[in-house]
Short mmCIF file of C-alpha atoms in Angstrom, two decimals:
data_model
loop_
_atom_site.label_atom_id
_atom_site.label_comp_id
_atom_site.label_asym_id
_atom_site.label_seq_id
_atom_site.Cartn_x
_atom_site.Cartn_y
_atom_site.Cartn_z
CA MET I 1 25.72 -10.32 26.06
CA PRO I 2 26.05 -10.45 22.26
CA GLU I 3 27.38 -7.33 20.20
CA GLN I 4 24.10 -5.43 18.87
CA PRO I 5 24.67 -4.68 14.92
CA VAL I 6 25.84 -0.61 14.51
CA VAL I 7 25.97 0.72 10.96
CA ARG I 8 26.90 3.99 9.50
CA THR I 9 24.19 5.70 7.53
CA THR I 10 25.46 9.26 5.31
CA GLU I 11 24.25 10.49 8.21
CA GLY I 12 25.76 8.93 11.30
CA LEU I 13 25.76 5.61 13.12
CA VAL I 14 22.45 4.04 14.02
CA ARG I 15 21.80 0.80 16.25
CA GLY I 16 19.99 -1.44 15.30
CA ARG I 17 19.61 -5.32 17.22
CA TRP I 18 19.92 -8.81 16.20
CA GLU I 19 16.55 -10.15 16.21
CA PRO I 20 15.78 -14.15 14.94
CA ARG I 21 15.09 -15.61 11.55
CA ARG I 22 12.41 -17.65 10.90
CA GLY I 23 13.53 -21.33 12.25
CA GLN I 24 14.79 -20.34 14.72
CA GLU I 25 13.61 -18.61 18.18
CA ARG I 26 10.49 -18.56 15.43
CA SER I 27 9.90 -22.57 15.29
CA GLY I 28 6.68 -23.07 17.37
CA GLN I 29 5.00 -20.09 14.71
CA ALA I 30 4.37 -22.26 12.10
CA GLN I 31 2.18 -24.39 13.77
CA HIS I 32 0.71 -22.28 16.39
CA GLY I 33 1.21 -18.83 15.12
CA ARG I 34 2.89 -17.42 18.64
CA GLU I 35 6.11 -16.76 19.67
CA ALA I 36 8.27 -20.09 21.24
CA PRO I 37 10.34 -19.34 23.55
CA GLY I 38 14.04 -19.98 22.51
CA ARG I 39 17.46 -17.86 23.07
CA GLU I 40 18.72 -15.06 21.13
CA PRO I 41 20.23 -15.53 18.38
CA GLN I 42 24.75 -14.75 18.56
CA GLU I 43 26.09 -12.69 16.29
CA GLY I 44 25.97 -12.86 12.85
CA GLU I 45 23.28 -16.07 12.75
CA GLY I 46 20.29 -13.46 13.23
CA LEU I 47 18.20 -11.23 11.57
CA ALA I 48 19.90 -7.46 11.81
CA VAL I 49 17.20 -5.39 12.17
CA PHE I 50 16.65 -0.99 12.38
CA ARG I 51 13.65 0.52 13.11
CA GLY I 52 13.10 4.12 12.91
CA ILE I 53 15.33 5.97 10.94
CA ARG I 54 15.21 10.01 9.89
CA TYR I 55 14.88 9.74 6.14
CA ALA I 56 14.21 13.31 6.35
CA ARG I 57 13.16 15.78 8.48
CA PRO I 58 10.29 16.43 10.65
CA PRO I 59 7.64 17.92 8.69
CA VAL I 60 6.14 20.44 11.10
CA GLY I 61 7.47 24.92 11.64
CA ASP I 62 9.07 25.87 8.53
CA LEU I 63 9.00 22.83 7.23
CA ARG I 64 4.70 21.76 7.37
CA PHE I 65 3.49 21.46 3.62
CA ALA I 66 7.06 21.43 2.44
CA ALA I 67 8.64 19.14 -0.07
CA PRO I 68 10.70 16.62 2.60
CA VAL I 69 14.56 17.85 3.21
CA GLU I 70 17.38 15.69 3.70
CA PRO I 71 18.17 14.74 7.93
CA GLU I 72 20.60 16.57 9.09
CA PRO I 73 23.96 14.65 10.24
CA TRP I 74 24.49 13.93 14.07
CA GLU I 75 27.39 12.58 15.78
CA GLY I 76 27.55 9.38 17.75
CA VAL I 77 25.18 6.62 18.03
CA ARG I 78 21.74 6.82 17.75
CA GLU I 79 19.97 3.70 18.73
CA ALA I 80 17.25 1.91 15.95
CA THR I 81 15.75 -0.16 17.74
CA ALA I 82 12.11 1.02 18.00
CA PHE I 83 9.37 2.32 15.65
CA GLY I 84 9.22 6.23 14.57
CA PRO I 85 5.65 7.99 15.39
CA VAL I 86 3.01 7.62 13.64
CA VAL I 87 1.77 9.85 11.11
CA PRO I 88 -1.66 11.82 12.14
CA GLN I 89 -4.46 9.65 11.53
CA SER I 90 -7.73 9.83 9.88
CA GLY I 91 -10.59 7.29 8.50
CA PRO I 92 -12.70 5.43 10.51
CA MET I 93 -10.06 2.45 11.53
CA PRO I 94 -6.34 4.58 12.14
CA THR I 95 -3.77 3.12 13.00
CA GLY I 96 -2.12 3.71 15.96
CA PRO I 97 -1.84 4.40 19.91
CA ALA I 98 -4.72 5.50 21.63
CA GLU I 99 -3.12 8.88 22.47
CA PRO I 100 -1.06 10.52 19.61
CA SER I 101 2.22 10.87 19.99
CA GLU I 102 3.28 14.96 20.38
CA ASP I 103 6.43 13.47 18.90
CA THR I 104 6.79 14.52 14.67
CA ASP I 105 9.46 12.21 13.87
CA TRP I 106 7.04 11.33 11.70
CA LEU I 107 9.65 10.42 8.35
CA THR I 108 11.39 7.51 9.39
CA LEU I 109 12.23 3.99 7.79
CA ASN I 110 12.62 0.20 9.18
CA VAL I 111 15.65 -1.85 7.27
CA CYS I 112 15.42 -5.78 8.38
CA THR I 113 18.55 -7.42 6.96
CA PRO I 114 19.97 -11.20 7.00
CA ASP I 115 23.75 -9.70 6.96
CA PRO I 116 24.80 -5.66 7.00
CA GLY I 117 28.17 -7.66 6.44
CA ALA I 118 27.30 -8.84 2.76
CA ALA I 119 27.14 -7.21 -0.38
CA GLY I 120 24.01 -7.33 -3.77
CA LEU I 121 21.51 -8.66 -1.32
CA PRO I 122 17.86 -7.79 -3.73
CA VAL I 123 16.39 -4.95 -1.51
CA LEU I 124 12.46 -4.67 -1.54
CA VAL I 125 10.80 -1.40 0.17
CA TRP I 126 7.36 -2.32 1.53
CA ILE I 127 5.29 1.50 0.87
CA HIS I 128 1.80 0.63 3.50
CA GLY I 129 -1.75 0.88 2.13
CA GLY I 130 -4.12 2.69 4.57
CA GLY I 131 -6.17 4.52 1.55
CA PHE I 132 -3.93 7.70 1.49
CA MET I 133 -4.56 8.37 5.36
CA ALA I 134 -3.82 6.30 7.91
CA GLY I 135 -1.40 3.11 7.63
CA ALA I 136 2.29 2.63 9.61
CA SER I 137 5.73 0.69 8.51
CA GLY I 138 5.28 -1.19 12.65
CA ASP I 139 1.56 -3.06 11.12
CA PRO I 140 2.40 -6.45 12.84
CA LEU I 141 1.17 -7.49 9.34
CA TYR I 142 4.43 -5.71 7.68
CA ASP I 143 6.42 -8.17 9.70
CA PRO I 144 9.86 -8.27 7.62
CA THR I 145 11.28 -11.76 9.07
CA ALA I 146 10.25 -14.48 6.64
CA LEU I 147 11.45 -12.02 3.67
CA ALA I 148 14.42 -11.20 5.47
CA SER I 149 15.25 -14.53 6.10
CA ALA I 150 14.95 -15.76 2.35
CA GLY I 151 17.48 -13.02 1.88
CA LEU I 152 15.63 -10.23 1.03
CA VAL I 153 16.84 -6.70 2.37
CA VAL I 154 13.48 -5.34 3.73
CA VAL I 155 12.60 -1.73 3.96
CA SER I 156 9.27 0.29 5.35
CA ILE I 157 8.60 3.33 5.48
CA ASN I 158 6.50 5.86 7.05
CA TYR I 159 5.41 8.83 4.58
CA ARG I 160 2.87 11.64 5.32
CA VAL I 161 -0.67 10.92 4.64
CA GLY I 162 -4.16 12.66 5.28
CA ALA I 163 -4.21 16.71 5.23
CA GLU I 164 -0.47 16.43 5.95
CA GLY I 165 0.14 14.27 2.85
CA PHE I 166 -2.71 14.96 0.46
CA VAL I 167 -4.75 17.61 0.35
CA LEU I 168 -4.23 20.47 -2.05
CA LEU I 169 -3.23 23.85 -0.46
CA GLU I 170 -2.09 27.03 -1.62
CA GLY I 171 1.62 27.69 -1.05
CA ALA I 172 2.43 24.07 -0.73
CA PRO I 173 3.81 21.03 -3.29
CA ALA I 174 1.00 18.91 -4.16
CA ASN I 175 1.02 15.10 -3.35
CA ARG I 176 4.05 15.28 -0.31
CA GLY I 177 3.61 12.01 0.53
CA PHE I 178 4.72 10.95 -2.85
CA LEU I 179 7.26 13.50 -2.23
CA ASP I 180 8.30 11.60 0.80
CA GLN I 181 8.18 8.22 -0.74
CA ILE I 182 10.97 9.30 -2.92
CA ALA I 183 13.01 10.87 -1.19
CA ALA I 184 13.52 6.87 1.95
CA LEU I 185 14.38 5.51 -2.23
CA ARG I 186 16.52 8.55 -1.87
CA TRP I 187 18.04 7.17 1.58
CA VAL I 188 17.94 3.52 0.10
CA ARG I 189 20.24 4.74 -2.99
CA ARG I 190 22.50 6.78 -1.09
CA ASN I 191 22.83 4.20 1.92
CA ILE I 192 21.71 0.68 1.52
CA ALA I 193 25.11 -0.75 0.14
CA ARG I 194 25.91 -0.26 4.15
CA PHE I 195 23.42 -2.74 5.16
CA GLY I 196 23.97 -5.35 2.80
CA GLY I 197 21.73 -4.26 0.11
CA ASP I 198 21.78 -3.40 -3.74
CA PRO I 199 21.54 -0.38 -4.60
CA ALA I 200 21.09 -1.61 -8.54
CA GLN I 201 18.15 -3.93 -7.68
CA VAL I 202 15.75 -2.20 -5.53
CA THR I 203 12.15 -3.27 -5.71
CA VAL I 204 9.44 -1.23 -4.69
CA ALA I 205 5.91 -2.65 -3.57
CA GLY I 206 2.96 -1.58 -1.83
CA GLN I 207 -0.80 -2.73 -1.62
CA SER I 208 -3.44 -0.27 -1.80
CA ALA I 209 -2.92 3.15 -1.25
CA GLY I 210 0.66 1.55 -1.35
CA ALA I 211 0.40 -0.30 -4.57
CA GLY I 212 -1.42 3.03 -5.87
CA SER I 213 2.34 4.78 -4.57
CA VAL I 214 4.03 2.61 -6.64
CA ALA I 215 2.00 2.96 -9.43
CA ALA I 216 2.41 6.88 -9.05
CA LEU I 217 6.20 6.42 -8.90
CA LEU I 218 6.01 4.60 -12.11
CA THR I 219 4.63 8.09 -13.27
CA MET I 220 7.33 10.50 -11.99
CA ASP I 221 10.90 11.83 -13.27
CA ALA I 222 11.69 12.10 -9.89
CA ALA I 223 11.49 8.79 -8.88
CA ARG I 224 13.46 7.41 -12.35
CA GLY I 225 16.68 5.16 -11.07
CA LEU I 226 15.55 4.61 -7.80
CA PHE I 227 14.12 1.18 -8.01
CA ARG I 228 14.58 -1.53 -11.11
CA ARG I 229 11.10 -3.56 -9.95
CA ALA I 230 8.21 -2.93 -8.87
CA VAL I 231 5.26 -5.26 -7.42
CA ALA I 232 1.89 -3.95 -6.99
CA HIS I 233 -0.88 -6.03 -4.87
CA THR I 234 -4.32 -4.09 -5.18
CA VAL I 235 -4.15 -0.48 -7.28
CA PRO I 236 -6.55 1.49 -6.46
CA GLY I 237 -8.19 4.03 -8.89
CA THR I 238 -8.36 7.05 -6.55
CA HIS I 239 -6.96 10.00 -8.34
CA CYS I 240 -8.93 13.82 -8.35
CA THR I 241 -8.60 16.66 -10.59
CA PRO I 242 -7.48 19.83 -8.84
CA ALA I 243 -10.29 21.66 -9.41
CA LEU I 244 -11.97 18.81 -7.09
CA ALA I 245 -9.09 19.31 -4.76
CA ALA I 246 -9.61 22.46 -4.44
CA GLU I 247 -13.26 22.14 -3.07
CA VAL I 248 -12.12 19.78 -0.37
CA THR I 249 -9.65 21.99 0.37
CA ALA I 250 -12.05 24.94 0.69
CA GLY I 251 -14.21 22.30 2.51
CA LEU I 252 -12.49 21.43 4.95
CA ALA I 253 -10.72 24.50 5.83
CA ARG I 254 -14.93 25.60 6.61
CA LEU I 255 -15.32 22.70 9.31
CA LEU I 256 -11.88 24.27 11.71
CA GLY I 257 -12.74 27.86 10.13
CA THR I 258 -9.81 28.42 8.69
CA ALA I 259 -8.63 29.59 5.58
CA PRO I 260 -7.74 27.06 2.73
CA THR I 261 -4.07 27.46 2.84
CA ALA I 262 -0.73 26.43 4.00
CA THR I 263 -0.19 28.88 5.81
CA ALA I 264 -3.59 28.80 7.71
CA LEU I 265 -3.61 24.98 8.33
CA ALA I 266 -0.43 25.40 9.11
CA GLU I 267 -1.64 27.09 12.25
CA VAL I 268 -3.56 23.76 12.70
CA HIS I 269 -2.27 21.12 15.17
CA PRO I 270 -1.85 17.99 12.81
CA TRP I 271 -3.88 15.41 14.62
CA ARG I 272 -7.04 18.16 15.53
CA LEU I 273 -6.44 18.53 11.35
CA ALA I 274 -6.04 14.62 11.41
CA ALA I 275 -9.61 14.68 12.48
CA ALA I 276 -11.34 17.34 10.71
CA VAL I 277 -10.38 15.21 7.64
CA THR I 278 -12.13 12.37 9.43
CA GLU I 279 -15.35 14.84 9.99
CA LEU I 280 -14.73 15.32 6.47
CA GLY I 281 -14.98 12.17 5.00
CA ALA I 282 -17.99 10.66 7.47
CA ALA I 283 -20.11 14.24 5.52
CA LEU I 284 -18.96 13.40 2.32
CA PRO I 285 -22.61 11.55 1.11
CA GLU I 286 -23.41 14.76 2.09
CA HIS I 287 -21.63 16.09 -1.22
CA LEU I 288 -22.28 13.51 -3.95
CA ALA I 289 -24.70 15.98 -5.79
CA ARG I 290 -21.20 17.97 -6.55
CA TRP I 291 -18.96 15.61 -6.07
CA GLY I 292 -19.48 12.28 -7.18
CA ARG I 293 -17.74 9.60 -7.57
CA LEU I 294 -14.77 11.17 -4.73
CA ALA I 295 -17.96 10.70 -2.04
CA HIS I 296 -19.09 7.42 -2.38
CA SER I 297 -15.59 5.91 -2.00
CA GLY I 298 -15.87 7.98 1.56
CA ILE I 299 -12.01 8.98 0.98
CA ALA I 300 -11.36 12.54 0.87
CA THR I 301 -7.59 13.32 0.78
CA VAL I 302 -6.62 11.54 -2.25
CA PRO I 303 -3.37 11.65 -5.42
CA VAL I 304 -4.37 14.80 -6.91
CA VAL I 305 -3.62 15.00 -11.26
CA ASP I 306 -1.28 18.13 -10.23
CA GLY I 307 0.89 17.93 -13.56
CA GLU I 308 3.66 18.54 -11.58
CA VAL I 309 4.55 16.23 -8.92
CA LEU I 310 1.43 13.85 -10.77
CA PRO I 311 1.79 14.63 -14.43
CA GLY I 312 -1.01 12.40 -15.14
CA SER I 313 -3.17 9.07 -13.61
CA PRO I 314 -0.92 5.93 -14.41
CA TRP I 315 -2.55 4.26 -16.91
CA SER I 316 -2.26 6.85 -19.25
CA ALA I 317 1.27 8.62 -18.02
CA LEU I 318 3.32 5.62 -17.03
CA GLY I 319 6.97 6.18 -18.60
CA ASP I 320 9.19 3.28 -19.90
CA GLY I 321 8.14 0.00 -18.81
CA VAL I 322 9.41 -2.06 -15.59
CA GLU I 323 9.63 -5.40 -14.46
CA LEU I 324 6.21 -5.48 -12.90
CA LEU I 325 4.49 -8.10 -10.75
CA ALA I 326 0.14 -6.45 -9.65
CA GLY I 327 -2.45 -8.04 -9.34
CA HIS I 328 -5.83 -8.02 -6.75
CA THR I 329 -7.88 -10.17 -4.55
CA ARG I 330 -11.26 -11.77 -6.22
CA ASP I 331 -13.40 -10.28 -3.44
CA GLU I 332 -12.07 -6.84 -2.93
CA PHE I 333 -15.04 -5.03 -2.30
CA ARG I 334 -16.33 -7.92 0.25
CA LEU I 335 -13.95 -5.93 3.25
CA PHE I 336 -16.20 -2.99 3.50
CA SER I 337 -19.55 -4.69 2.79
CA VAL I 338 -18.83 -6.45 5.50
CA LEU I 339 -16.97 -4.21 7.93
CA SER I 340 -20.07 -1.60 7.08
CA GLY I 341 -22.43 -4.20 8.53
CA ARG I 342 -24.23 -3.80 5.36
CA HIS I 343 -23.24 -7.68 2.88
CA GLY I 344 -26.47 -8.70 1.35
CA GLY I 345 -28.40 -6.06 2.48
CA PHE I 346 -27.47 -3.21 -0.34
CA THR I 347 -30.87 -1.62 -2.01
CA GLU I 348 -31.91 -1.62 -5.19
CA LYS I 349 -31.54 2.59 -5.01
CA GLU I 350 -27.78 1.72 -3.45
CA ALA I 351 -27.22 -0.24 -6.44
CA ARG I 352 -27.68 1.77 -9.27
CA LEU I 353 -25.94 4.68 -7.46
CA ALA I 354 -23.18 2.74 -7.56
CA LEU I 355 -23.58 1.38 -10.83
CA GLU I 356 -24.45 5.17 -12.35
CA LEU I 357 -20.89 6.31 -10.30
CA PHE I 358 -18.91 3.99 -10.96
CA ALA I 359 -19.93 1.65 -14.69
CA PRO I 360 -18.40 3.22 -17.75
CA ALA I 361 -20.65 5.53 -19.37
CA PRO I 362 -22.87 5.02 -20.78
CA ASP I 363 -23.59 1.58 -21.26
CA GLY I 364 -21.44 0.37 -18.62
CA PRO I 365 -25.09 -0.21 -15.85
CA ASP I 366 -26.82 -2.17 -18.16
CA ALA I 367 -24.09 -4.21 -19.18
CA TYR I 368 -23.10 -5.18 -15.33
CA ARG I 369 -26.84 -5.61 -15.49
CA THR I 370 -26.38 -8.19 -18.83
CA ALA I 371 -23.90 -10.11 -17.81
CA LEU I 372 -24.94 -10.96 -13.93
CA PRO I 373 -28.24 -11.74 -14.91
CA GLY I 374 -30.50 -12.73 -11.32
CA ALA I 375 -27.74 -10.85 -9.17
CA THR I 376 -28.95 -9.22 -6.19
CA PRO I 377 -28.59 -5.48 -5.46
CA SER I 378 -25.84 -6.04 -3.55
CA GLU I 379 -24.32 -7.91 -5.73
CA LEU I 380 -24.04 -5.94 -8.38
CA LEU I 381 -22.96 -2.93 -6.57
CA GLU I 382 -19.91 -5.20 -5.07
CA ALA I 383 -19.32 -6.46 -8.58
CA VAL I 384 -18.79 -2.88 -10.27
CA CYS I 385 -16.91 -1.32 -6.46
CA SER I 386 -14.31 -4.55 -6.89
CA ASP I 387 -13.58 -3.92 -10.52
CA ALA I 388 -13.91 0.38 -10.99
CA LEU I 389 -12.04 0.86 -7.54
CA PHE I 390 -9.15 -2.13 -7.13
CA ARG I 391 -9.57 -4.90 -9.85
CA VAL I 392 -9.61 -2.94 -13.22
CA PRO I 393 -6.79 -0.46 -12.06
CA SER I 394 -4.37 -3.37 -11.40
CA LEU I 395 -5.33 -4.46 -14.68
CA ARG I 396 -4.55 -1.72 -16.50
CA LEU I 397 -1.45 -1.44 -14.65
CA ALA I 398 -0.22 -4.71 -16.29
CA GLU I 399 -1.23 -3.60 -19.73
CA ALA I 400 -0.34 0.14 -19.52
CA ASN I 401 3.48 -1.64 -18.08
CA ALA I 402 3.54 -4.02 -21.08
CA ALA I 403 2.64 -1.55 -23.97
CA ALA I 404 5.33 1.05 -22.35
CA GLY I 405 7.86 -1.76 -23.27
CA GLY I 406 8.19 -3.39 -19.97
CA THR I 407 7.46 -7.23 -18.43
CA SER I 408 4.50 -7.83 -16.16
CA TYR I 409 2.94 -10.50 -13.88
CA LEU I 410 -0.36 -10.57 -13.07
CA PHE I 411 -2.10 -12.31 -10.23
CA GLU I 412 -5.40 -12.93 -8.40
CA LEU I 413 -5.79 -14.15 -5.21
CA ALA I 414 -8.86 -16.83 -4.68
CA LEU I 415 -8.50 -18.37 -1.80
CA PRO I 416 -11.78 -17.08 1.02
CA ALA I 417 -10.83 -16.26 4.31
CA ALA I 418 -11.49 -18.49 7.43
CA ALA I 419 -13.37 -15.83 9.54
CA LEU I 420 -17.26 -16.13 10.12
CA GLY I 421 -17.77 -18.65 8.45
CA GLY I 422 -15.90 -17.59 4.74
CA VAL I 423 -18.25 -14.44 4.37
CA PHE I 424 -15.53 -12.13 3.57
CA GLY I 425 -14.25 -13.99 0.40
CA ALA I 426 -10.85 -13.32 -0.52
CA CYS I 427 -10.86 -10.24 -0.29
CA HIS I 428 -9.76 -6.38 0.37
CA SER I 429 -5.72 -6.84 2.30
CA LEU I 430 -5.97 -10.57 2.64
CA ASP I 431 -3.32 -10.29 0.41
CA VAL I 432 -0.50 -8.74 2.51
CA PRO I 433 0.21 -11.58 5.28
CA LEU I 434 0.29 -13.91 2.84
CA ALA I 435 3.21 -12.20 1.00
CA PHE I 436 5.26 -11.10 3.86
CA GLY I 437 4.53 -14.48 6.29
CA SER I 438 2.98 -12.69 8.90
CA LEU I 439 0.00 -15.72 9.02
CA ASP I 440 1.01 -15.61 13.22
CA SER I 441 -0.39 -11.39 13.50
CA PRO I 442 -2.95 -10.59 15.24
CA THR I 443 -5.33 -9.27 11.88
CA ALA I 444 -3.76 -12.45 10.53
CA ARG I 445 -5.16 -14.91 12.70
CA GLN I 446 -8.90 -13.21 12.68
CA PHE I 447 -9.16 -13.52 8.53
CA LEU I 448 -6.73 -16.53 7.88
CA GLY I 449 -7.64 -18.77 11.38
CA ASP I 450 -5.07 -19.74 14.97
CA PRO I 451 -4.22 -21.90 13.41
CA PRO I 452 -3.65 -21.87 10.10
CA ALA I 453 -4.86 -24.85 7.56
CA PRO I 454 -2.73 -26.03 5.67
CA GLU I 455 -4.12 -24.58 2.08
CA VAL I 456 -3.08 -21.20 4.00
CA VAL I 457 -0.07 -22.08 4.73
CA ARG I 458 0.82 -23.45 0.69
CA VAL I 459 -0.90 -20.41 -0.73
CA SER I 460 1.39 -17.59 1.34
CA ALA I 461 4.25 -19.82 0.61
CA GLU I 462 3.79 -19.61 -2.87
CA LEU I 463 3.51 -15.79 -2.76
CA ARG I 464 6.08 -15.43 -0.87
CA GLN I 465 8.13 -16.99 -2.60
CA ALA I 466 7.06 -15.58 -6.41
CA TRP I 467 8.03 -12.11 -4.31
CA VAL I 468 11.45 -13.18 -3.17
CA ARG I 469 12.46 -14.94 -7.03
CA PHE I 470 10.46 -11.54 -8.38
CA ALA I 471 12.95 -9.29 -6.50
CA THR I 472 16.10 -11.44 -6.84
CA THR I 473 15.96 -12.01 -11.17
CA GLY I 474 12.47 -10.20 -12.13
CA ASP I 475 10.47 -13.14 -12.47
CA PRO I 476 8.05 -14.68 -9.95
CA GLY I 477 7.36 -18.39 -11.34
CA TRP I 478 4.55 -17.75 -13.76
CA PRO I 479 4.74 -16.77 -16.84
CA ALA I 480 4.42 -13.11 -17.79
CA PHE I 481 0.83 -11.35 -18.96
CA ASP I 482 0.23 -9.85 -22.36
CA PRO I 483 -2.81 -9.05 -24.24
CA ASP I 484 -3.48 -12.11 -26.06
CA GLU I 485 -2.93 -15.22 -23.69
CA GLN I 486 -3.05 -12.70 -20.45
CA LEU I 487 -2.09 -15.80 -18.19
CA THR I 488 -2.90 -15.02 -15.01
CA ARG I 489 -1.00 -17.35 -12.05
CA VAL I 490 -4.69 -17.75 -9.78
CA LEU I 491 -3.59 -18.40 -5.70
CA ASP I 492 -6.10 -20.86 -4.66
CA ALA I 493 -5.96 -24.33 -2.88
CA ARG I 494 -5.00 -25.45 -5.85
CA SER I 495 -3.12 -22.37 -7.77
CA ARG I 496 -3.83 -22.17 -10.91
CA THR I 497 -2.45 -20.25 -14.05
CA VAL I 498 -5.14 -19.64 -16.88
CA ARG I 499 -6.46 -16.68 -18.99
CA TYR I 500 -7.53 -13.03 -16.05
CA PRO I 501 -10.47 -15.13 -14.61
CA GLU I 502 -12.66 -11.47 -14.24
CA GLN I 503 -13.32 -11.81 -18.22
CA THR I 504 -17.13 -9.89 -17.49
CA ALA I 505 -15.03 -6.74 -16.08
CA ARG I 506 -12.67 -6.74 -18.57
CA ARG I 507 -15.68 -6.81 -21.63
CA ILE I 508 -17.22 -4.16 -19.89
CA TRP I 509 -14.61 -2.09 -19.45
CA ALA I 510 -13.03 -2.11 -22.42
CA GLY I 511 -12.63 1.00 -24.43
CA HIS I 512 -12.89 3.07 -21.39
CA PRO I 513 -10.52 5.07 -20.19
CA LEU I 514 -9.75 5.08 -16.06
CA THR I 515 -10.04 9.05 -15.38
CA ALA I 516 -9.78 11.33 -12.38
CA TYR I 517 -12.12 11.92 -10.06
CA ASP I 518 -14.17 15.30 -11.25
CA LEU I 519 -16.68 17.78 -10.64
CA ARG I 520 -20.43 16.62 -11.41
#
């Protein structure tokens, strides 16, 4: 048996394992989407993979709801071959085991490197999505094999979500999940050279809540200097004011029969607290009159614009510009309407409420109806929710970054999913397996086909190569976005570079700032 890779981090030694590169053991996957039999990679010819490395101490006991604390050093060699435990999950579709683990070592990360003995390899740090209430770095969608085989050192992290990470609590810092991400980036700065990476060539990347995290990091002084470039796929427009966040915390505490403070909620088991967040999410429609857009969004625990950890919404508080790759899918909201069983079935009353809550006041609702004559209620609802929740925030981040002196590159994914006869369209999250090249993952096979069509393989190769080029050079391979030409790469069966394709949304939202959710 070949010797497994061992790396000395600043805290101690970790032992990973060698795994195949794309093109070795997995050579049969491109056509059939499944593992092909083959030999184990020999030392130095595969990828060195390290999983479950602690970047901060477990946030429990006296550290519950506290800012992350650097891990203590250890003696000997720690095995780093299994993903760390899943952070307590909330929501209708949580990630993780059927039976929650009592292991609280949640703040861990994973490293996949093509050569731990190299120097100066570009680094990509992945922040998963999940609505700020679920998700895990070990999801097969985030298989780093293809990206690492192309020369990147890929780091993926777990961070606190739901109540542990984002509920505003008296006696605790706000946005603890963002503080976890900064702690992970500091670990990368200290250690990534020991895995072959260049700490001066770090790209932070994320999708959905992960992209919202990337956008937030662009505004935070504590994150300055920890990364050079940023990738933000589908930036959500979900932030709330402290006043609204305080009412959400009070509502959560009432469900649990306790006080809305860090001290009181620290007495609640983490997974019971996560379940209470799920209960509160299911009851959000009852709070529509008071909580407005937040209640309609379906997510109670969103980042808080507290003025300290998060100084402001990214579109107004973004500091110095960076090299930014941003984008969204064409049919963002379709995923949620199909999964809820409502696609094509929304009523005029529901469309009117969505327009009232999410379209820019005062003329936005009429502007949507004028711009989309003959649209059904479902089409109107999907259009305004796609724009307000994802498409416009993604566009605005690219614009704000360019205005701050950075270089922005914009894309739209227009390639539809193959599932259910294409009813999902180019929906939310479809870009993730395409970018990672994880077309053999269970979710990708379900949505993109098994085996995937040739055009899916081509778009995946283009987007994955764009990530690698961008992380290496700062240029994904198409022209930069500017406010005049608005050049955007549309990824489709026949990809093309055109003027930003969602001009209707851009015109309707022109001159209207994106604001944090507040009390009505």
